[in-house]
Coordinates of C-alpha atoms in Angstrom, one line a residue:
X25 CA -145.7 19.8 133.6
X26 CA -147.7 19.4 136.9
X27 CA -148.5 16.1 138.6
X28 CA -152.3 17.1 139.3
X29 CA -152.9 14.1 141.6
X30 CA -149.2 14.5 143.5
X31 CA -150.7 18.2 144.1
X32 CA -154.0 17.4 145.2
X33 CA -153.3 14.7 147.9
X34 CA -150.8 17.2 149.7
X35 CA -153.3 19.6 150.1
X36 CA -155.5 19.8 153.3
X37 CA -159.1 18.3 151.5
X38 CA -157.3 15.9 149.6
X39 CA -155.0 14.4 152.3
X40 CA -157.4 13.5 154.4
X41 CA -159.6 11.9 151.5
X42 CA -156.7 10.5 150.7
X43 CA -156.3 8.7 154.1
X44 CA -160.1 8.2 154.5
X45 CA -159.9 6.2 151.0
X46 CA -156.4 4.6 151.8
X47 CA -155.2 6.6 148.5
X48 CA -151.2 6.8 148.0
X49 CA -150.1 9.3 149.2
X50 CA -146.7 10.8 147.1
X51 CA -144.6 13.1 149.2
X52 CA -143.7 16.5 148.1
X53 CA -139.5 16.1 147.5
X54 CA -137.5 18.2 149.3
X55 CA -135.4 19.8 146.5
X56 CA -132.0 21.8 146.6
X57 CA -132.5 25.7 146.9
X58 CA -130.2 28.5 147.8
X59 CA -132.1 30.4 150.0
X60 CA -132.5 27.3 152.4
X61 CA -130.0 25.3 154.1
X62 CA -128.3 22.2 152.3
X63 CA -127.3 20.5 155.0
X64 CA -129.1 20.2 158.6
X65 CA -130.4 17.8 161.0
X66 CA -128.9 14.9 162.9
X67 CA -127.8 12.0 161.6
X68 CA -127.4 8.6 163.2
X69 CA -124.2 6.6 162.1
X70 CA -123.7 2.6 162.6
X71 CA -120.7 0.7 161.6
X72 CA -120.3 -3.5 161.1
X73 CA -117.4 -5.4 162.4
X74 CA -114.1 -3.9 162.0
X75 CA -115.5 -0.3 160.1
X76 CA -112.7 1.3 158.0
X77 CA -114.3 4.3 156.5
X78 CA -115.5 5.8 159.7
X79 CA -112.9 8.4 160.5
X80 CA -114.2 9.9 156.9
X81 CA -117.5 9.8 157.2
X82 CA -117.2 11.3 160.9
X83 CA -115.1 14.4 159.2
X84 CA -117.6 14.9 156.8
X85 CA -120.7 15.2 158.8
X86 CA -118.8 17.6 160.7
X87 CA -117.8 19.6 157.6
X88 CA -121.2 19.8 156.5
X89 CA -122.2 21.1 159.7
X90 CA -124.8 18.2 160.7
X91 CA -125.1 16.5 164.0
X92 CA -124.1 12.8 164.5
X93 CA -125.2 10.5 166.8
X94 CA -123.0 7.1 167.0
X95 CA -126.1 3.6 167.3
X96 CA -124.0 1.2 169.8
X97 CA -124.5 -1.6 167.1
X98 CA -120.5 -3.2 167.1
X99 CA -118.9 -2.7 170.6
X100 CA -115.4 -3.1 168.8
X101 CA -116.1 0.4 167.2
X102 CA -117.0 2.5 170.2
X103 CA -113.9 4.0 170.5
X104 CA -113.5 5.3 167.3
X105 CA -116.9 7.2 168.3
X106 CA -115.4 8.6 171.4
X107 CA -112.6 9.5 169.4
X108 CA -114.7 12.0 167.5
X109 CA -116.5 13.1 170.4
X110 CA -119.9 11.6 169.6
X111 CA -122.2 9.9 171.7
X112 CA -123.5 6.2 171.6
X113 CA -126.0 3.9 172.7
X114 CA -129.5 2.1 171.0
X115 CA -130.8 4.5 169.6
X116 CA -134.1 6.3 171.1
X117 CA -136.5 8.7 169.0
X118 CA -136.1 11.4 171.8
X119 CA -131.9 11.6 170.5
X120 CA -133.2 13.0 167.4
X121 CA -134.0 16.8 168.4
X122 CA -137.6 18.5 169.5
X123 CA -139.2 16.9 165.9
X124 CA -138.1 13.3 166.7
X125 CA -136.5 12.8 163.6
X126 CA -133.5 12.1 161.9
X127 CA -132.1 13.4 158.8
X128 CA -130.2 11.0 157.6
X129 CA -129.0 7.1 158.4
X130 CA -125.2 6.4 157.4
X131 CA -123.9 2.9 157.9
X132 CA -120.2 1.8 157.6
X133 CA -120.4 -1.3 156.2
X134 CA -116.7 -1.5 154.7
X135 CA -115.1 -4.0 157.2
X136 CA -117.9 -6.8 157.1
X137 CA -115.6 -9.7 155.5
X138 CA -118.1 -13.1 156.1
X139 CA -122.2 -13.2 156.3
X140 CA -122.0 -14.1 160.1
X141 CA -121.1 -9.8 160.3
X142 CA -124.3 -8.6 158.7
X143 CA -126.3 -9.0 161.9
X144 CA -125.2 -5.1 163.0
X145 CA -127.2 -4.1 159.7
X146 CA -130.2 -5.5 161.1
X147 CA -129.9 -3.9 164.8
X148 CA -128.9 -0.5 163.0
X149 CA -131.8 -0.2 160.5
X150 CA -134.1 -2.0 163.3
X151 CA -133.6 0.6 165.7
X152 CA -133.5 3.9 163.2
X153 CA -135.8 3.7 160.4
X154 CA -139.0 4.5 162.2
X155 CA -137.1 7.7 163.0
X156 CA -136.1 8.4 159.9
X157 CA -137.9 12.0 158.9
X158 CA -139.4 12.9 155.4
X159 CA -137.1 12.9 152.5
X160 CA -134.6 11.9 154.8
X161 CA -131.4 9.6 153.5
X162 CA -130.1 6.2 153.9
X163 CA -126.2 5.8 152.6
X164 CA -124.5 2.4 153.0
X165 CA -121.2 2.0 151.9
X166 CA -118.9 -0.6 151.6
X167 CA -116.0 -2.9 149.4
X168 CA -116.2 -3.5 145.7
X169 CA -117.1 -7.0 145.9
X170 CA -114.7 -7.5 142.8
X171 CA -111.9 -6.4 144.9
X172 CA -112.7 -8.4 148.0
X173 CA -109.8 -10.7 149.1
X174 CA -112.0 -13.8 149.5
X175 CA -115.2 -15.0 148.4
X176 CA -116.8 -14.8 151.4
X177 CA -115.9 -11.2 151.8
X178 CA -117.3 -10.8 148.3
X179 CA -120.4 -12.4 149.3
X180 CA -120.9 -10.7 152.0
X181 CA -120.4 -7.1 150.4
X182 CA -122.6 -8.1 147.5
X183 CA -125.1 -8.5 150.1
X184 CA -125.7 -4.8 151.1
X185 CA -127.0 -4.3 147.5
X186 CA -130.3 -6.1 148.3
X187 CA -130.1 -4.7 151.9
X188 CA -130.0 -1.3 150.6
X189 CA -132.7 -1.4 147.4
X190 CA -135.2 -3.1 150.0
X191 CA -134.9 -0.3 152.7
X192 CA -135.6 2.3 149.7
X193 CA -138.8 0.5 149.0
X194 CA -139.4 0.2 152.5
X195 CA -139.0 3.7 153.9
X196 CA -140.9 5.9 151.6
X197 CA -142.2 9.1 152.6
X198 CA -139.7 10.4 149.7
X199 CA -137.0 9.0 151.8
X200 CA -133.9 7.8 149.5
X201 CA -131.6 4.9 150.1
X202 CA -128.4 4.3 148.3
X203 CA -124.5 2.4 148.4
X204 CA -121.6 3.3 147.6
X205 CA -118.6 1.0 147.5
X206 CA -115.5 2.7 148.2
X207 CA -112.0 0.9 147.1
X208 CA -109.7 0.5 150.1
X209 CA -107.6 3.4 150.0
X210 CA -109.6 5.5 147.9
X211 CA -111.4 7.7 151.1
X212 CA -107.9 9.5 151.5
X213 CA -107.0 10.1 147.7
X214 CA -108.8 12.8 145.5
X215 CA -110.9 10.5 144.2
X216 CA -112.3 10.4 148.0
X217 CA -116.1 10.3 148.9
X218 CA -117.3 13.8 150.0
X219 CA -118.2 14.7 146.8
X220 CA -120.4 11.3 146.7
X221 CA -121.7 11.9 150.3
X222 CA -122.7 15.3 149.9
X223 CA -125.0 14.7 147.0
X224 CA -126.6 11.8 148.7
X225 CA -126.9 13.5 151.7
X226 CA -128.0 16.6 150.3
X227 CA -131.5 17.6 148.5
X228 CA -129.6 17.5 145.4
X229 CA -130.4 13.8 145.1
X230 CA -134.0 13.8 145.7
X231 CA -134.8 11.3 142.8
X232 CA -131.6 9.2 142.7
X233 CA -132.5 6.2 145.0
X234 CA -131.7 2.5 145.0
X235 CA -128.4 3.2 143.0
X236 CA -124.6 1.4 143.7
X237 CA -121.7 3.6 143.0
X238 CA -118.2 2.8 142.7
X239 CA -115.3 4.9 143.4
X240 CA -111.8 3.9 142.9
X241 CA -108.5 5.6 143.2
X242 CA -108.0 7.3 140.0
X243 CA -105.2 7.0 138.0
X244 CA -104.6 11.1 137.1
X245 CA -102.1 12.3 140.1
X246 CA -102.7 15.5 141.3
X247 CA -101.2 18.9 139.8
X248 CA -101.9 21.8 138.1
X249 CA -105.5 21.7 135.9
X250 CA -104.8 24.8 133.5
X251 CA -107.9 26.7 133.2
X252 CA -110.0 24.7 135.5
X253 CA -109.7 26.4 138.5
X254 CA -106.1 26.3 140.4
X255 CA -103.5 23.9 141.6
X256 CA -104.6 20.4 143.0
X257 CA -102.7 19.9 145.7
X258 CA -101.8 15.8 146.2
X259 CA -102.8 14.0 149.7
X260 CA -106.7 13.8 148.8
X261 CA -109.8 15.4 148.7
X262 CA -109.4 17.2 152.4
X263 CA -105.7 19.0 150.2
X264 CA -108.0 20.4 147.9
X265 CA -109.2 24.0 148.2
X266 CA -113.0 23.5 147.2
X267 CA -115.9 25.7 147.3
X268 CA -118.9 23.8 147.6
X269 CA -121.0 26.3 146.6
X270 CA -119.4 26.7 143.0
X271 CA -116.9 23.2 142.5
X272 CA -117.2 23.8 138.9
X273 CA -115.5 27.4 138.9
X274 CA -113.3 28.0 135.8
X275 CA -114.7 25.2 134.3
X276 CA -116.3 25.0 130.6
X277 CA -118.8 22.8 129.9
X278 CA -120.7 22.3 126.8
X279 CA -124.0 21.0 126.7
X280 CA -126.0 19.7 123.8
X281 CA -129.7 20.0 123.7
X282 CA -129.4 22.9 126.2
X283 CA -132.2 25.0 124.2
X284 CA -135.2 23.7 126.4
X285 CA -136.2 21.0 128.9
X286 CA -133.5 18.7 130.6
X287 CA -130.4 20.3 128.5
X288 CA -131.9 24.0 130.1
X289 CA -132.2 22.5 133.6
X290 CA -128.1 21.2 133.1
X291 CA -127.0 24.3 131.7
X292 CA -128.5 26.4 134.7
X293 CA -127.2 24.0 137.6
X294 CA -123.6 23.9 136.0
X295 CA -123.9 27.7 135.6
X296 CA -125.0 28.2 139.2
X297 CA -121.4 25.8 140.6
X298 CA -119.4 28.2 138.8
X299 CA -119.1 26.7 135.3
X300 CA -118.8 28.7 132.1
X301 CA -121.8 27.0 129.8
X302 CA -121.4 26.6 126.0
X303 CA -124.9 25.3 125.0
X304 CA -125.5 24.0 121.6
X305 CA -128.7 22.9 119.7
X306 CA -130.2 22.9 116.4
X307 CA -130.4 25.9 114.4
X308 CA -133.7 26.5 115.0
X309 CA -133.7 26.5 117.8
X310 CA -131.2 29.2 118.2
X311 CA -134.1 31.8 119.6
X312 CA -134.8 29.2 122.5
X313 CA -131.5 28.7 123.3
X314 CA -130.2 32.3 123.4
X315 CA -132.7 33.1 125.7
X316 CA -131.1 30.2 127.8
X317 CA -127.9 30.9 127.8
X318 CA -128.2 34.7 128.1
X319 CA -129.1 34.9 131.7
X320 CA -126.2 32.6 132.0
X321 CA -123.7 34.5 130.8
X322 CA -123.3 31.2 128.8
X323 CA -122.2 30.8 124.8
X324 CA -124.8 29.6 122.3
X325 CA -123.5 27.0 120.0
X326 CA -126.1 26.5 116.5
X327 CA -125.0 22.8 114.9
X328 CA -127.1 20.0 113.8
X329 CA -124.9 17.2 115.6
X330 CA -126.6 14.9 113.3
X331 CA -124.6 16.9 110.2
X332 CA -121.1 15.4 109.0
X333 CA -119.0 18.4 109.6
X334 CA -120.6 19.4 112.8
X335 CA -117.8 17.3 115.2
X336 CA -115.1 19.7 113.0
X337 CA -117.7 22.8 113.6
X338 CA -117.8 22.1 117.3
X339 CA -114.1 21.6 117.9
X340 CA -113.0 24.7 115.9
X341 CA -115.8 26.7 118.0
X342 CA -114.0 25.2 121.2
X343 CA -110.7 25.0 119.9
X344 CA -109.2 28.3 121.7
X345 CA -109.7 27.5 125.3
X346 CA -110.8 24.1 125.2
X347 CA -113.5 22.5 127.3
X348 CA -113.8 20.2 131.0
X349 CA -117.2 19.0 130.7
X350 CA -118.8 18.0 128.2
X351 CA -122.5 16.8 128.3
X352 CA -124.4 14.8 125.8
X353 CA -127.7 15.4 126.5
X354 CA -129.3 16.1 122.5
X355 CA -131.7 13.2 121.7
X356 CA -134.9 12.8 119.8
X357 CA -137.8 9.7 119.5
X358 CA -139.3 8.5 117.0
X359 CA -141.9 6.2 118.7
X360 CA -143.5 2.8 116.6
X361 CA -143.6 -0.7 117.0
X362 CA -140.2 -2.1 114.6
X363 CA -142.8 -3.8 112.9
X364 CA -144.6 -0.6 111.6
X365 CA -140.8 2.0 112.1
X366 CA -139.5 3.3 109.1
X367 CA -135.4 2.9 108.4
X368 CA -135.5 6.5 108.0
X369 CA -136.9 6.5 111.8
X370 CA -134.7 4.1 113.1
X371 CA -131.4 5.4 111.4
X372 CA -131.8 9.1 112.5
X373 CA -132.4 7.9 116.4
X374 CA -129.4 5.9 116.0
X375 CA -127.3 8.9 114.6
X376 CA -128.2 11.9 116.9
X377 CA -128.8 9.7 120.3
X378 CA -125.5 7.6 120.0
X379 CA -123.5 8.0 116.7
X380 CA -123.4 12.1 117.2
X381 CA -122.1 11.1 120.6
X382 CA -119.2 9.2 119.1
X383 CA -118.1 11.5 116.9
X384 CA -118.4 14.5 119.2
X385 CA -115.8 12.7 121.7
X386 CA -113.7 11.5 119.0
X387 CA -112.8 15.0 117.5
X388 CA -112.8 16.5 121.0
X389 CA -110.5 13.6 122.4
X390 CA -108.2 13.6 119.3
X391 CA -107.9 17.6 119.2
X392 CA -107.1 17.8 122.7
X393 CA -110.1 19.8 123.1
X394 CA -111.4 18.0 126.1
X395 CA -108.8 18.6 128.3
X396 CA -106.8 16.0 130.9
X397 CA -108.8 15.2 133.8
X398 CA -112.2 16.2 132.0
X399 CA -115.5 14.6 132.2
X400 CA -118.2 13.1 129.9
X401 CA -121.4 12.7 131.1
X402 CA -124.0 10.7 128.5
X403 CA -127.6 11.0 128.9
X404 CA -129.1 7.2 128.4
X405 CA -132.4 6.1 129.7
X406 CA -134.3 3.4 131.6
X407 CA -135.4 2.5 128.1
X408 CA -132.0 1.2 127.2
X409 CA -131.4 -0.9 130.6
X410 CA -135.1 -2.4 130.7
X411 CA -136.6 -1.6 127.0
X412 CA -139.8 0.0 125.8
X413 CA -142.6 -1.1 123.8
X414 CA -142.7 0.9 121.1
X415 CA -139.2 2.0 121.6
X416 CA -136.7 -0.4 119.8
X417 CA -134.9 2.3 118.5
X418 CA -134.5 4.3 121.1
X419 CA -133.9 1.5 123.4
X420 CA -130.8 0.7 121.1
X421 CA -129.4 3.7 121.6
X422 CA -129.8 4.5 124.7
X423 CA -128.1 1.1 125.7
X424 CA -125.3 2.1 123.5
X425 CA -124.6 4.5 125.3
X426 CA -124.2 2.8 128.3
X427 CA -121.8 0.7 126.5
X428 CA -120.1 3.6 125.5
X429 CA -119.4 4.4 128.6
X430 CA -118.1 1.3 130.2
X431 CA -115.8 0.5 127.0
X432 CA -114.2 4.2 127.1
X433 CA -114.0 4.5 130.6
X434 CA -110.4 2.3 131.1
X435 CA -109.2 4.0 127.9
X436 CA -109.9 7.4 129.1
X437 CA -108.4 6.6 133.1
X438 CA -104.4 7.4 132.3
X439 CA -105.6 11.2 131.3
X440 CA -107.6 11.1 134.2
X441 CA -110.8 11.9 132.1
X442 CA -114.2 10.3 133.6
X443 CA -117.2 9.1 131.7
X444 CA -120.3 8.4 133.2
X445 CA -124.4 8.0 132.2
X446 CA -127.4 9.1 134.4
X447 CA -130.3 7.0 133.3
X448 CA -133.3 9.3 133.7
X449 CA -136.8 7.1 134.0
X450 CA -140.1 9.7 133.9
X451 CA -139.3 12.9 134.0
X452 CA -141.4 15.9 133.7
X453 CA -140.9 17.0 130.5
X454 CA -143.1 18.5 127.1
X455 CA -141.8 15.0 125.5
X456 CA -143.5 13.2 128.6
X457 CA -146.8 15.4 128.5
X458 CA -147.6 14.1 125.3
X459 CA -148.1 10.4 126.2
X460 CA -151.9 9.5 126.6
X461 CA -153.1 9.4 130.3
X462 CA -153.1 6.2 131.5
X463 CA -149.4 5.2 130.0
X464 CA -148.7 8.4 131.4
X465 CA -150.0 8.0 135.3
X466 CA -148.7 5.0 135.2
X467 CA -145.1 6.0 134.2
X468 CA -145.3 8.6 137.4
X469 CA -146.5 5.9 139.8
X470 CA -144.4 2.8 138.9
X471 CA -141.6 3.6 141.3
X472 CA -140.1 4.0 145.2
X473 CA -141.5 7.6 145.1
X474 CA -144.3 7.4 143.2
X475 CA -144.3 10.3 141.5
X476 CA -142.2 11.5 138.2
X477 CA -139.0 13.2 138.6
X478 CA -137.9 17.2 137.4
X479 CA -135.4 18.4 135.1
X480 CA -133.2 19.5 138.1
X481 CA -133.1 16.0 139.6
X482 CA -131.2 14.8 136.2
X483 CA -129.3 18.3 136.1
X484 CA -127.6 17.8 140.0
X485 CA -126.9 14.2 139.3
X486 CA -124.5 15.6 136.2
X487 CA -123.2 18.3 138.0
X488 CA -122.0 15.7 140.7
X489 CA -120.5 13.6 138.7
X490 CA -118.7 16.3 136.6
X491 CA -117.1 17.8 139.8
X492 CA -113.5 17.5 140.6
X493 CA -114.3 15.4 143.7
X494 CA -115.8 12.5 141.3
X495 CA -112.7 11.4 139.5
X496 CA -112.8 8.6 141.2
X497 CA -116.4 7.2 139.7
X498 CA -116.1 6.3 135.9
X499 CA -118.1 4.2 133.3
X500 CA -120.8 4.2 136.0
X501 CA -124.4 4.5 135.0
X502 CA -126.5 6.4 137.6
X503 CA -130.3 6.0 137.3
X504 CA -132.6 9.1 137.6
X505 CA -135.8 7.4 138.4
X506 CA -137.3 7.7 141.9
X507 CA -136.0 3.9 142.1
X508 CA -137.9 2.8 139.0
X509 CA -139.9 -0.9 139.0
X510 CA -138.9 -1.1 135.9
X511 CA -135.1 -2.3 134.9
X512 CA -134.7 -1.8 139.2

């Protein structure tokens, strides 16, 4: 579905009527493709007092092959700079290349232990933001506040969550702002951040904004993963031999839903990282989703999930080789006031957005089927953090998923399996199309980018957080939405 108005307002006529008129003006996202480069650009990095997570994030920018500039914002830090051979200073506009601009803005915020050390925060973002380019990043990271030693160290952590969802409503210009809290210890383990960074720092991510991720040091040591693409060597995420281009090689994933919309979009991006795809979907829809799966080279998979011997179906179908991913995306409304819903409406939301779920995992989990050091990725919704009118229903389900995923998530940690949600808000979609135009514009308009969000943008949030690099991110919610206003 096209966004008539985001179209119009980036063309030559429009634009400037748009600026004569003082219109807003929604920026055309900068999205991943392979024929252009992921990574490019300079970025400028600042650290607090005392920054522990800047020898990583220095190795990574070099990895990715982007140019880093070090903002003279902590004196006690400087030398770590020097260390990696980049140069520092207040940042000027003229360090960022012949366009003026930088790509991204990474800030090492993991050693701030009292609110007197937030001041570098200001003298960073001060100095860089006007030089920030379009759809350029902001990435933040940090201490899980829960793990801080003392309470003023938790305080002050737990600040950089209001730092970093205000500069994402500040910046605009599709520009996206986001932290991640790292566990001390986990940068060097295989849970470690580049698979995090990347997507942040790469086009991937162009409607994930204003979200706080987690990573810990998971519990699964490293070894052999049969069938999931060779030996994991122990000694962290540097050890492991991975190709960015396809991290999901020898993997199988199954997707539900994957006949149209959303579940298409995740079965294409999991195929293109080297994943094997087993889509399912309803009977009849088996036309639509063979001729989804079969440029894939993916496996179609015809169940009603809602049917009581499908979780038996499904494992038998999977039983031989088993499965790494697994993706529930299937989901259906049934939109009315509770006041005016049927049972028969409420019940069957219920059933195929949460209690298939359930019973999917629980076969897959008790057969095996799902193997150690899988993933589960659950699509929920900004209905289920914030509610809908109109919605009850699928509100409920789509917050129990959620709490599916942070009750399983401990249980699940000593096989090393993950589970995780992406919360999409408006997406472009057939489903979306049909809401009446004004509900509809307004859905598109109500968040940091101000526009709705694509299939894709849900699909690469999955695909992140089903790579081998994420095990270290579990019963985490990630929200889809542009940086919604709603349930923000």
């Amino acid at each position: 579905m096209n966004d008539s108005y985001l179209k119009f307002v980036n063309s030559p006529f429009g634009a400037r009527l748009a600026r004569s008129l003082g219109l807003p003006k929604p920026e055309v996202l900068r999205r991943y493709r392979g024929d252009r480069p992921e990574f490019d650009g300079l970025i400028a990095i600042g650290a607090g007092h005392e920054p522990r997570l800047f020898d990583a994030l220095a190795k990574l920018v070099a990895s990715i092959g982007m140019t880093s500039v070090a903002h003279e914002s902590a004196g006690l830090w400087v030398p770590l700079a020097n260390r990696h051979g980049l140069m520092t200073g207040r940042f000027e506009a003229a360090e960022a290349g012949s366009s003026g601009k930088l790509a991204a803005l990474l800030f090492d915020a993991s050693g701030i232990e009292d609110s007197s050390h937030l001041e570098p925060l200001y003298g960073f973002f001060h100095d860089t933001l006007r030089s920030l380019g379009q759809c350029g990043r902001i990435v933040v990271l940090g201490r899980p506040p829960e793990a801080c030693a003392s309470s003023r160290q938790w305080t002050a952590q737990r600040a950089l969550e209001g730092l970093t969802r205000s500069l994402g409503k500040e910046a605009r210009r599709g520009i996206t702002a986001n932290l991640v809290y790292v566990e001390e210890g986990a940068e060097s383990t295989e849970s470690g951040i580049d698979a995090t960074l990347r997507f942040f720092l790469s086009p991937r991510s162009a409607y994930v904004s204003g979200q706080v991720v987690r990573i810990v040091q998971s519990s699964a040591q490293s070894g052999t993963q049969g069938g999931a693409g060779g030996a994991h060597v122990g000694g962290g995420t540097s050890a492991l031999a991975v190709d960015w281009a396809q991290p999901l090689a020898g993997r199988r994933a199954l997707v539900t839903g994957a006949a149209r919309g959303i579940g298409a979009a995740i079965a294409s991006v999991l195929a293109a990282e080297g994943a094997h795809v087993i889509g399912l979907d309803m009977p009849s829809a088996r036309d639509a989703l063979a001729a989804t799966l079969r440029p894939l080279n993916g496996t179609a998979l015809a169940f009603d999930i809602a049917a009581p011997e499908a979780p038996a179906q499904i494992a038998a179908a999977l039983d031989e080789q088993g499965v790494d991913i697994v993706v529930h995306n299937a989901g259906i409304t049934k939109d009315k006031t509770i006041a005016k819903m049927s049972e028969a409406a409420w019940q069957s939301v219920l059933d195929i957005n949460l209690g298939a779920q359930e019973r999917i995992d629980d076969a897959l989990l008790a057969g095996g089927i799902l193997r150690d050091r899988g993933r589960i990725v659950a699509v929920s919704s900004i209905s289920g953090i914030a509610g809908n009118l109109g919605q009850t229903n699928y509100a409920t389900s789509k917050a129990g998923v959620i709490g599916r995923v942070q009750s399983m998530a401990p249980r699940l940690r000593a096989r090393g399996i993950t589970i995780n949600a992406v919360a999409p808000g408006f997406i472009e979609t057939q489903m979306t199309a049909k809401i009446p135009l004004t509900i509809r514009e307004a859905g598109r308009r109500m968040n940091s980018m101000s526009q709705g969000g694509q299939p894709v943008d849900v699909a690469q949030t999955i695909a992140w957080l089903a790579q081998p690099g994420s095990a270290g991110i579990s019963g985490q919610v990630v929200r889809v939405c542009g940086q919604s206003l709603i349930g923000a």
